mmCIF file of C-alpha atoms in Angstrom:
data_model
loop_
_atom_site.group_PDB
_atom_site.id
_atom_site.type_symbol
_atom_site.label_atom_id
_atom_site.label_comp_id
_atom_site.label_asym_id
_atom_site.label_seq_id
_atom_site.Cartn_x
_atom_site.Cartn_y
_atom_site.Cartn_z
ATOM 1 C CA UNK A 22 -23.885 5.255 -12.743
ATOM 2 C CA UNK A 23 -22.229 7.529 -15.033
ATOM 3 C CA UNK A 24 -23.137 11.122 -13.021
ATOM 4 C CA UNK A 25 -21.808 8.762 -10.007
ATOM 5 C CA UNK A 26 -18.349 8.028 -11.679
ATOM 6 C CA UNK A 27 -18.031 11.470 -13.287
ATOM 7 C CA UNK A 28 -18.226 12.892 -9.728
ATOM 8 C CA UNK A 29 -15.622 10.413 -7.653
ATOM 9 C CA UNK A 30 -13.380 11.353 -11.327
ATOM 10 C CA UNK A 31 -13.595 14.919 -10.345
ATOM 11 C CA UNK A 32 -12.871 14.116 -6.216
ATOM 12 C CA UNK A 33 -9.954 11.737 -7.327
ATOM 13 C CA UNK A 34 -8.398 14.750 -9.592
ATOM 14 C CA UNK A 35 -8.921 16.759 -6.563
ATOM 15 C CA UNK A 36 -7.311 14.796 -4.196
ATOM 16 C CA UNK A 37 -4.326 14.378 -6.042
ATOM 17 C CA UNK A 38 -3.893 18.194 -6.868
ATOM 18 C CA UNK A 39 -3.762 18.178 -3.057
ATOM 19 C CA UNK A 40 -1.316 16.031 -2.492
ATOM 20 C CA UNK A 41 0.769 17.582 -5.294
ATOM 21 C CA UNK A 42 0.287 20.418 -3.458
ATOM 22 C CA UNK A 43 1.253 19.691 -0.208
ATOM 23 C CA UNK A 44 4.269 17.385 -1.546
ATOM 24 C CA UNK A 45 6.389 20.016 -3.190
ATOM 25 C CA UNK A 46 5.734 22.996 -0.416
ATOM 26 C CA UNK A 47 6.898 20.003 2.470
ATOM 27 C CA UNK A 48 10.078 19.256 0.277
ATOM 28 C CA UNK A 49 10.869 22.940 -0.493
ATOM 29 C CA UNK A 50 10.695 23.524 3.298
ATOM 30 C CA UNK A 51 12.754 20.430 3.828
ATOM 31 C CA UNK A 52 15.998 22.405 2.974
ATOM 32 C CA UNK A 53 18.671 23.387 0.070
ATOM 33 C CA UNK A 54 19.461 19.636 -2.013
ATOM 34 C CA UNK A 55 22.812 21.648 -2.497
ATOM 35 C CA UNK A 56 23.989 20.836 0.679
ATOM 36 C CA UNK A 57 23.649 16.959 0.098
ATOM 37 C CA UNK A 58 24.254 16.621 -3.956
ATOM 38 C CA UNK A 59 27.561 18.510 -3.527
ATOM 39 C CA UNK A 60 30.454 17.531 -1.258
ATOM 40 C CA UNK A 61 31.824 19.311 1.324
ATOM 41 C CA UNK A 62 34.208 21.199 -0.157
ATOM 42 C CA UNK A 63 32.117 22.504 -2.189
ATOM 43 C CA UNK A 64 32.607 26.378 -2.383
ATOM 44 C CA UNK A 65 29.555 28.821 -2.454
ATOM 45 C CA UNK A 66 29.846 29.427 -5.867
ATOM 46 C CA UNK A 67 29.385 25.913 -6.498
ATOM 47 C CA UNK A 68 25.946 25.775 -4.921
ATOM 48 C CA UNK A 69 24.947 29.142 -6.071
ATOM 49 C CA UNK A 70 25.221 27.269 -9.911
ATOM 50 C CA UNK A 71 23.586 24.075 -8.554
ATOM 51 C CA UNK A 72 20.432 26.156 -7.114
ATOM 52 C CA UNK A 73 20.559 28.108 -10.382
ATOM 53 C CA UNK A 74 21.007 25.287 -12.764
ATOM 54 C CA UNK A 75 18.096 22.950 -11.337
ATOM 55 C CA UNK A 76 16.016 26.833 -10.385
ATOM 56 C CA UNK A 77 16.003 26.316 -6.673
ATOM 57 C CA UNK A 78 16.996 29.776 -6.384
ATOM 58 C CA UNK A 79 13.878 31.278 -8.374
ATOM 59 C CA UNK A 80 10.783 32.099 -5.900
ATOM 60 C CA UNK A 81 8.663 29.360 -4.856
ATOM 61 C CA UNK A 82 5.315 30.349 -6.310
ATOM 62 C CA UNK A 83 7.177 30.466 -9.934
ATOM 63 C CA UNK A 84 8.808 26.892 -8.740
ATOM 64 C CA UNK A 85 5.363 25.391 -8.447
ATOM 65 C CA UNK A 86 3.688 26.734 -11.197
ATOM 66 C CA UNK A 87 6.552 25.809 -13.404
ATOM 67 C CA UNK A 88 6.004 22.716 -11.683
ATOM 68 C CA UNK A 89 2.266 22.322 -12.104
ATOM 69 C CA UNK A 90 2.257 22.694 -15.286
ATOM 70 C CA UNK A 91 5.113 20.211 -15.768
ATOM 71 C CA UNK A 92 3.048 17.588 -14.034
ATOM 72 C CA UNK A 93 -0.064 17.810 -15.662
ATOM 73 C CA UNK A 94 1.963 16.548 -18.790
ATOM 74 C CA UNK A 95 3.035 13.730 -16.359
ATOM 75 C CA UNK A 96 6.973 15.586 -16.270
ATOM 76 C CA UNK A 97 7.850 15.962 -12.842
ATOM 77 C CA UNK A 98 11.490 16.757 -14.280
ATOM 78 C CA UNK A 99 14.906 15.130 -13.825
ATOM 79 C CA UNK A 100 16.209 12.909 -11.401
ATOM 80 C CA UNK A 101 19.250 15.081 -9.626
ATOM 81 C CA UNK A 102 21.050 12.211 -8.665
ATOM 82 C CA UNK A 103 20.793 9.859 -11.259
ATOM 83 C CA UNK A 104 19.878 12.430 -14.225
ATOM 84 C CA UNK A 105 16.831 10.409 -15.897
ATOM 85 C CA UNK A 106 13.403 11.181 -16.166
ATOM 86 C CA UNK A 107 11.689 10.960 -12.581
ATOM 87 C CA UNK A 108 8.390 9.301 -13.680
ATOM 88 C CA UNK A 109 10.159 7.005 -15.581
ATOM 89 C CA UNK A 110 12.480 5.782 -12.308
ATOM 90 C CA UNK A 111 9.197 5.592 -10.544
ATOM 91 C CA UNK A 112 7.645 3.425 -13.591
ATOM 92 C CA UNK A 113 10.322 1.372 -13.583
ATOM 93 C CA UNK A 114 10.986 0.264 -10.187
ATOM 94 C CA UNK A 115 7.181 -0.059 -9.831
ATOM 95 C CA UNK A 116 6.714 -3.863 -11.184
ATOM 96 C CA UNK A 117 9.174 -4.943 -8.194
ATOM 97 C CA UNK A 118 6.613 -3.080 -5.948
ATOM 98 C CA UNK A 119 3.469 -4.616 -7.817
ATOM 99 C CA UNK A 120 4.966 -8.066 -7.050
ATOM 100 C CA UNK A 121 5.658 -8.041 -3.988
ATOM 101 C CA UNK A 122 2.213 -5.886 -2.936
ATOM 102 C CA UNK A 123 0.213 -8.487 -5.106
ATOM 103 C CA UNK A 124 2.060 -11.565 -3.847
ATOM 104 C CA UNK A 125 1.303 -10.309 0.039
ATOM 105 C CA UNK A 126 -2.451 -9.655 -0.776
ATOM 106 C CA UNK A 127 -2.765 -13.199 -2.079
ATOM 107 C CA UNK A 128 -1.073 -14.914 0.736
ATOM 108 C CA UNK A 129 -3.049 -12.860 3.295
ATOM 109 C CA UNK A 130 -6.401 -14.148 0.935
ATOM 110 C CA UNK A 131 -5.771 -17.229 1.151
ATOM 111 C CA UNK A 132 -4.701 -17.871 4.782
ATOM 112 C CA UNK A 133 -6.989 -14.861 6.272
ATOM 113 C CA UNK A 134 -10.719 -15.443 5.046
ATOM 114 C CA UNK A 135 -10.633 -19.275 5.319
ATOM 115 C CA UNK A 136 -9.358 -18.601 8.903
ATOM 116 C CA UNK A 137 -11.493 -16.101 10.031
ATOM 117 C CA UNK A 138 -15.015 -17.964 8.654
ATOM 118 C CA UNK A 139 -13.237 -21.476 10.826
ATOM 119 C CA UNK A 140 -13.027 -18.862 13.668
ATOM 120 C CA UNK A 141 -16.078 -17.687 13.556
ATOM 121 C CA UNK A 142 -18.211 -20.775 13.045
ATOM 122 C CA UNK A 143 -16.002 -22.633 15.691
ATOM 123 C CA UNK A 144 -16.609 -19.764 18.311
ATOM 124 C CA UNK A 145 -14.872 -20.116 21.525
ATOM 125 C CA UNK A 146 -12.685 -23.001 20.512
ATOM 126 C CA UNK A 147 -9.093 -23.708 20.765
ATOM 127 C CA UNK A 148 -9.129 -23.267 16.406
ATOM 128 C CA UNK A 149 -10.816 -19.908 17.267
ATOM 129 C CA UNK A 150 -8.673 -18.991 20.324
ATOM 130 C CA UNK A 151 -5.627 -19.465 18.233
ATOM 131 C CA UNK A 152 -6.871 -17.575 15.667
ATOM 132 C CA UNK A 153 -7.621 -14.542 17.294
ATOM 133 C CA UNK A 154 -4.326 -15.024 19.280
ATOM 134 C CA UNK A 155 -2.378 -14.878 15.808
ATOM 135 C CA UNK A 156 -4.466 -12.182 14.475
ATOM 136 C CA UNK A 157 -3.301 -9.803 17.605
ATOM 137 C CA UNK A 158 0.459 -10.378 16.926
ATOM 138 C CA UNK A 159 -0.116 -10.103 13.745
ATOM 139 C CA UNK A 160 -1.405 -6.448 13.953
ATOM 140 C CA UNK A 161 0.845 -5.573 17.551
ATOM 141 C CA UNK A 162 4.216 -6.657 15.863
ATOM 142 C CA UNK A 163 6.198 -4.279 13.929
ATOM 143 C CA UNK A 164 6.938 -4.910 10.311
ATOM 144 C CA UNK A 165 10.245 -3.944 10.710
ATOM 145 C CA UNK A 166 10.742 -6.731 14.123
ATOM 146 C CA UNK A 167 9.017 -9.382 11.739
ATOM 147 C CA UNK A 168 11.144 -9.024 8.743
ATOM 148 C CA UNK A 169 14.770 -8.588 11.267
ATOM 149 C CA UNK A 170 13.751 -11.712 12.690
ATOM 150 C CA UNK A 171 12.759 -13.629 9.828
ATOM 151 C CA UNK A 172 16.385 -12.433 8.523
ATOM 152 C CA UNK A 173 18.259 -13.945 11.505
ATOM 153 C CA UNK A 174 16.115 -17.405 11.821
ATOM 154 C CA UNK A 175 15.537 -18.084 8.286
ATOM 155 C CA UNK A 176 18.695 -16.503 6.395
ATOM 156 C CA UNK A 177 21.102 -16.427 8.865
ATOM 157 C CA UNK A 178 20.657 -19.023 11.718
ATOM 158 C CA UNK A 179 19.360 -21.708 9.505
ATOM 159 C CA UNK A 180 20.700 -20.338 6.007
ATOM 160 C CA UNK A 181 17.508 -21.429 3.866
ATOM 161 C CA UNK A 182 16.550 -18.066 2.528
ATOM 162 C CA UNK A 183 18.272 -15.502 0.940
ATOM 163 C CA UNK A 184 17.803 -12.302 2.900
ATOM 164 C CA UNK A 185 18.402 -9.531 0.045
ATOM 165 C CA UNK A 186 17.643 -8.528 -3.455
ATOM 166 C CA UNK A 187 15.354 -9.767 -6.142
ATOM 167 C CA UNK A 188 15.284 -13.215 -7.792
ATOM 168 C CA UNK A 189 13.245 -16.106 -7.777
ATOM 169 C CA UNK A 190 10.317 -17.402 -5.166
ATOM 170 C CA UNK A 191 13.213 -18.078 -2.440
ATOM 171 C CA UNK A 192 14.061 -14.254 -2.645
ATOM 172 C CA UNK A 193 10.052 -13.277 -2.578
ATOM 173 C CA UNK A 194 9.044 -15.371 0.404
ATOM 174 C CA UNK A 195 10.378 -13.414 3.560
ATOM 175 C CA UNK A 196 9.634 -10.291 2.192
ATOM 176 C CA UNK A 197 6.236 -11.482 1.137
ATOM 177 C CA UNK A 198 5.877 -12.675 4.724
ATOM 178 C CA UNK A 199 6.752 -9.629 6.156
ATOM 179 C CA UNK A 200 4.959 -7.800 4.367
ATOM 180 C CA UNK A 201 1.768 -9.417 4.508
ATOM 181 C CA UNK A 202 1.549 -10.369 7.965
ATOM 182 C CA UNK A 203 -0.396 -6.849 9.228
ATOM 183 C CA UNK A 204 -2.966 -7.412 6.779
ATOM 184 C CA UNK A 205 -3.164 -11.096 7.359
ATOM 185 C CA UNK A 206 -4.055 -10.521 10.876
ATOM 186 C CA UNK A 207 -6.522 -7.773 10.164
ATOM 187 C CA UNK A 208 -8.071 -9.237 7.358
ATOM 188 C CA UNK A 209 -8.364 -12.187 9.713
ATOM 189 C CA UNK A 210 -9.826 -10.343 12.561
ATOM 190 C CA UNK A 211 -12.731 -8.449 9.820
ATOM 191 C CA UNK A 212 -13.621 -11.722 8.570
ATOM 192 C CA UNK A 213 -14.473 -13.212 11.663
ATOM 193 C CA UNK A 214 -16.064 -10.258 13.203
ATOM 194 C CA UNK A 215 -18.362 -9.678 9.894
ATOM 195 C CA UNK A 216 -19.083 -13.577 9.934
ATOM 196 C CA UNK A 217 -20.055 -13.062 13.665
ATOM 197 C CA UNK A 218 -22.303 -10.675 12.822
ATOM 198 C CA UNK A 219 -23.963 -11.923 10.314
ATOM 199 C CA UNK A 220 -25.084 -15.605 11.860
ATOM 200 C CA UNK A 221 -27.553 -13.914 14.333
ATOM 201 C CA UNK A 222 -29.021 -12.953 11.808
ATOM 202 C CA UNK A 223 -32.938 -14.382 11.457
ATOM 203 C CA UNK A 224 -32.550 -15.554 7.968
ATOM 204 C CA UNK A 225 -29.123 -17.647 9.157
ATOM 205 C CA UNK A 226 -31.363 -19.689 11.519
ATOM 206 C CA UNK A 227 -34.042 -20.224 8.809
ATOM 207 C CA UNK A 228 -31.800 -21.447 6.677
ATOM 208 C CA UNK A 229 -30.282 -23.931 9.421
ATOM 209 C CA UNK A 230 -34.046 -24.386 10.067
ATOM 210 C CA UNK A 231 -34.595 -25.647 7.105
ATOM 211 C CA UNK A 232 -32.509 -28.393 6.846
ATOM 212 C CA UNK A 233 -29.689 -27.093 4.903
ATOM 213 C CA UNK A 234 -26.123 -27.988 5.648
ATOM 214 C CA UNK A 235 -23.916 -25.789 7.939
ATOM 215 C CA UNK A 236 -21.211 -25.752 4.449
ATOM 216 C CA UNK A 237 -24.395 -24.440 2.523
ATOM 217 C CA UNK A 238 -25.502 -21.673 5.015
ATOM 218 C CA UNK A 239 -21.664 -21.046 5.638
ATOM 219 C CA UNK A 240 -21.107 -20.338 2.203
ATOM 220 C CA UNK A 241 -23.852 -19.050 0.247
ATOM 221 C CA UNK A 242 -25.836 -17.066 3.142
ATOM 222 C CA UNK A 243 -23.269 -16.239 5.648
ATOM 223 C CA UNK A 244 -20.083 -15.252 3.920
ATOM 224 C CA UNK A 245 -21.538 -14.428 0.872
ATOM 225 C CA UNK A 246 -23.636 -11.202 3.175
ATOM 226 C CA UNK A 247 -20.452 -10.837 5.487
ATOM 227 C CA UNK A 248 -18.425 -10.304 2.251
ATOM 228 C CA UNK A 249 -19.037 -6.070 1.426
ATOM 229 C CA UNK A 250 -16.347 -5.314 4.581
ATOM 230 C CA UNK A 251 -13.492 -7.673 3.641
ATOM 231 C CA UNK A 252 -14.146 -6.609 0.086
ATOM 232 C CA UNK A 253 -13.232 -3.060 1.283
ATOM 233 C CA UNK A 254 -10.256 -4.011 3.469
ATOM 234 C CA UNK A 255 -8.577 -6.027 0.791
ATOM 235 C CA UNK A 256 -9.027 -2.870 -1.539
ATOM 236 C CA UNK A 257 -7.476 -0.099 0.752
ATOM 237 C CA UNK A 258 -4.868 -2.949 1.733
ATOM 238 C CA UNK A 259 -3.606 -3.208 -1.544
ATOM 239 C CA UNK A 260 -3.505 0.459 -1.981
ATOM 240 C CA UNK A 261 -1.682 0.785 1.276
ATOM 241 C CA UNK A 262 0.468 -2.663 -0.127
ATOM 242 C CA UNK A 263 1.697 -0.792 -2.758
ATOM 243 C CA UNK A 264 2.260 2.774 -1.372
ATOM 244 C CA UNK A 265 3.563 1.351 2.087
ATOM 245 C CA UNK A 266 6.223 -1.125 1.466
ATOM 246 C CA UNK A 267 9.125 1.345 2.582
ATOM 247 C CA UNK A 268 10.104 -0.411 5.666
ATOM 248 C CA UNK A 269 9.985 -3.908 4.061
ATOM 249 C CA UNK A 270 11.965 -3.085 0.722
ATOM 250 C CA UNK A 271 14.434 -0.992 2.680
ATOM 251 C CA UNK A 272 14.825 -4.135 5.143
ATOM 252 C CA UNK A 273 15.647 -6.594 2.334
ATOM 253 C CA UNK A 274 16.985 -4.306 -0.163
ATOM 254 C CA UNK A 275 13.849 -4.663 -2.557
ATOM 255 C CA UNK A 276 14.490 -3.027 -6.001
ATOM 256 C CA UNK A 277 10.888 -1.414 -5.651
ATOM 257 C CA UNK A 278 9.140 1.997 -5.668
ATOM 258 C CA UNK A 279 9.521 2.104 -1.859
ATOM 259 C CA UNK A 280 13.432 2.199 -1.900
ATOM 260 C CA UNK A 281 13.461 4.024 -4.383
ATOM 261 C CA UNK A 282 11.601 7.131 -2.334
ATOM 262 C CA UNK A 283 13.518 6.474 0.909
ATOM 263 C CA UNK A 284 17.029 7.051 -1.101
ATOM 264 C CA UNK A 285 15.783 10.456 -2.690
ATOM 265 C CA UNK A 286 14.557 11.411 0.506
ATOM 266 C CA UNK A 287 17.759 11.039 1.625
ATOM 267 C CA UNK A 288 19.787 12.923 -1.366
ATOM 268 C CA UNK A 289 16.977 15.536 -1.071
ATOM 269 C CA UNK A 290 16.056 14.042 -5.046
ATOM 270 C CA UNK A 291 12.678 16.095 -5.052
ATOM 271 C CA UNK A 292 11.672 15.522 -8.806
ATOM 272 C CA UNK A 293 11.821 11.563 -7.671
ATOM 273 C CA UNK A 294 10.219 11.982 -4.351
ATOM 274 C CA UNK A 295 7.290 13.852 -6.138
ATOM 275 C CA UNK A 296 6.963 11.366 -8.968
ATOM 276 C CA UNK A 297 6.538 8.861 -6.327
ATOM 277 C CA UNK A 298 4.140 10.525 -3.808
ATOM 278 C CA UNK A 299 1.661 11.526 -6.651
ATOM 279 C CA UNK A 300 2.108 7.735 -8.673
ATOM 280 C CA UNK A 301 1.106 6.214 -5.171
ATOM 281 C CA UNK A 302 -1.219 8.791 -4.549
ATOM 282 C CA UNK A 303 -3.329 7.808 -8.205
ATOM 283 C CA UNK A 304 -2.649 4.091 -7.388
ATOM 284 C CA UNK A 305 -4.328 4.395 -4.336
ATOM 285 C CA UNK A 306 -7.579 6.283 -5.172
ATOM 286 C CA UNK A 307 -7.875 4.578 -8.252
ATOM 287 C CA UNK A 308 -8.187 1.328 -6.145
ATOM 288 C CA UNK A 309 -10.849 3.079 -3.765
ATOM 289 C CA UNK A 310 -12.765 3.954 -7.157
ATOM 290 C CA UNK A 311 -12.880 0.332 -7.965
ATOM 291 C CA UNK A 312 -13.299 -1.395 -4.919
ATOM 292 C CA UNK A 313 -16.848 1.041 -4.891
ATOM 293 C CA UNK A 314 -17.755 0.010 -8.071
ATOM 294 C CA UNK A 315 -17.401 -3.299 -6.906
ATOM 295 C CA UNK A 316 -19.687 -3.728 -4.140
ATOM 296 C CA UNK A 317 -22.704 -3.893 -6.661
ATOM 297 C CA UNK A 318 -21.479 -7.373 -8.167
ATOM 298 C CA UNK A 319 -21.414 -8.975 -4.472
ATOM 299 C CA UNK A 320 -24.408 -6.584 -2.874
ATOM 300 C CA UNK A 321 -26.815 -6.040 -6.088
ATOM 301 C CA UNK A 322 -29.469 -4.076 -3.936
ATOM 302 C CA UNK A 323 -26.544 -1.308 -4.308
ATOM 303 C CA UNK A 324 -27.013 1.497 -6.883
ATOM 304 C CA UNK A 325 -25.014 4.139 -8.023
ATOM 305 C CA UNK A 326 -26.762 7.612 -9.121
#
């Protein structure tokens, strides 16, 4: 267990050197912030000091290894557009993300699985028709056309919702919605498919054999064995939850970690956009990491060595 952990520690660190890597040499090629941070009238002295002030006009390989060594400390520098820390912006708009990532996972829990097990066990019903109808919108429509549309029934047509910013449960529920509604139809779809697979199985029709109740075998043979793939889809769908909710913060003008990259982008902000890519980047393997470790409390015939 521990020589396991030890080595996915040493792929994780590994994987995130790369995308440190490959983060600042894509923004360096990206073009001079200068030309965005100042306005137009700027003169050519004026961006000669900006490049020289924040050391864009140094060489590149002394820019990253400045850089590198900045981030092992966790300093990815200052903000040029709003002149604070950058891993502290990132830190601080990340509990808006967290919320809203969280709050999607647990409505797509909570409506997916119980659908998907009715699907399965009602096979080639109008429940499971309907079902796998939903689930294929689900995954076909574009976040972007769910959350527009939820805008112009719900907050502007009929007025219940507010369609922007960050408040109570009325301001979380589109964006939730929206959000959630890819992994709500995929999570459906695995859960039925897994389900599927697992009640032709010879130890299924023993069990039905046997006398025991369809609830029984449902729940402790069936789901309980059909269980390792959703466990892994609800892990790398919180990772990609947290990392991916651009498009829906941008949409309703979510205070998150999301907005927050797509406006440095924008201003060319690279100590922000950096912060960002590589705090994603750990969230995300660090939920791989413990959606492994996890499949030996549901599966205990799995070891780790």
């Amino acid at each position: 267990m521990v020589a396991y952990l030890v080595r996915r520690l040493f792929g994780a660190v590994l994987v995130l050197a790369g995308v440190t890597v490959a983060v600042f040499l894509i923004l360096h090629l990206s073009g001079d912030p200068a030309l965005i941070m100042l306005p137009p009238e700027a003169s050519k002295q004026d961006v000669i000091n900006f490049d020289h002030e924040y050391g864009f006009d140094r060489p590149v390989l002394i820019q990253f290894g400045d850089f590198a060594a900045h981030a092992l400390r966790g300093d990815f520098g200052t903000s040029i557009r709003h002149g604070d820390p950058a891993m502290g912006l990132a830190l601080e708009r990340l509990p808006a993300t967290a919320e809203l990532a969280f709050s999607a996972l647990l409505l797509a829990m909570i409506v997916a699985i119980p659908a998907g097990v009715i699907a399965a066990t009602k096979r080639e019903t109008a429940i499971d028709y309907i079902v796998r109808g939903v689930s294929l919108v689900g995954q076909a429509a574009p976040v972007y056309w769910i959350g527009i549309m939820f805008i112009l029934i719900f907050g502007v047509a009929l007025g219940w919702l507010p369609i922007s910013g960050m408040g109570g449960i009325k301001h979380l529920l589109l964006p939730m919605i929206t959000l959630g509604a890819f992994t709500t139809a995929k999570l459906m779809r695995i859960t039925r498919s897994g389900m599927l697979d697992v009640m032709r199985s010879d130890y299924v029709r023993t069990a039905l054999a046997k006398g025991l109740s369809s609830l029984t075998v449902t729940v402790r043979h069936t789901l309980r064995n059909a269980i390792l793939p959703i466990v892994t889809v609800i892990g790398l769908e919180l990772g990609t939850l947290l990392s991916g909710a651009v498009i829906t913060e941008t949409i309703f003008s979510w205070p998150g970690i999301g907005r927050l990259a797509v406006q440095a982008i924008y201003d060319r902000d690279y100590p922000v956009v950096e912060a960002v890519v590589v705090l994603t980047a750990a969230i995300f393997v660090g939920l791989n990491l413990l959606v492994d470790l996890t499949y030996a409390v549901f599966d205990p015939r799995i070891t780790y060595k």
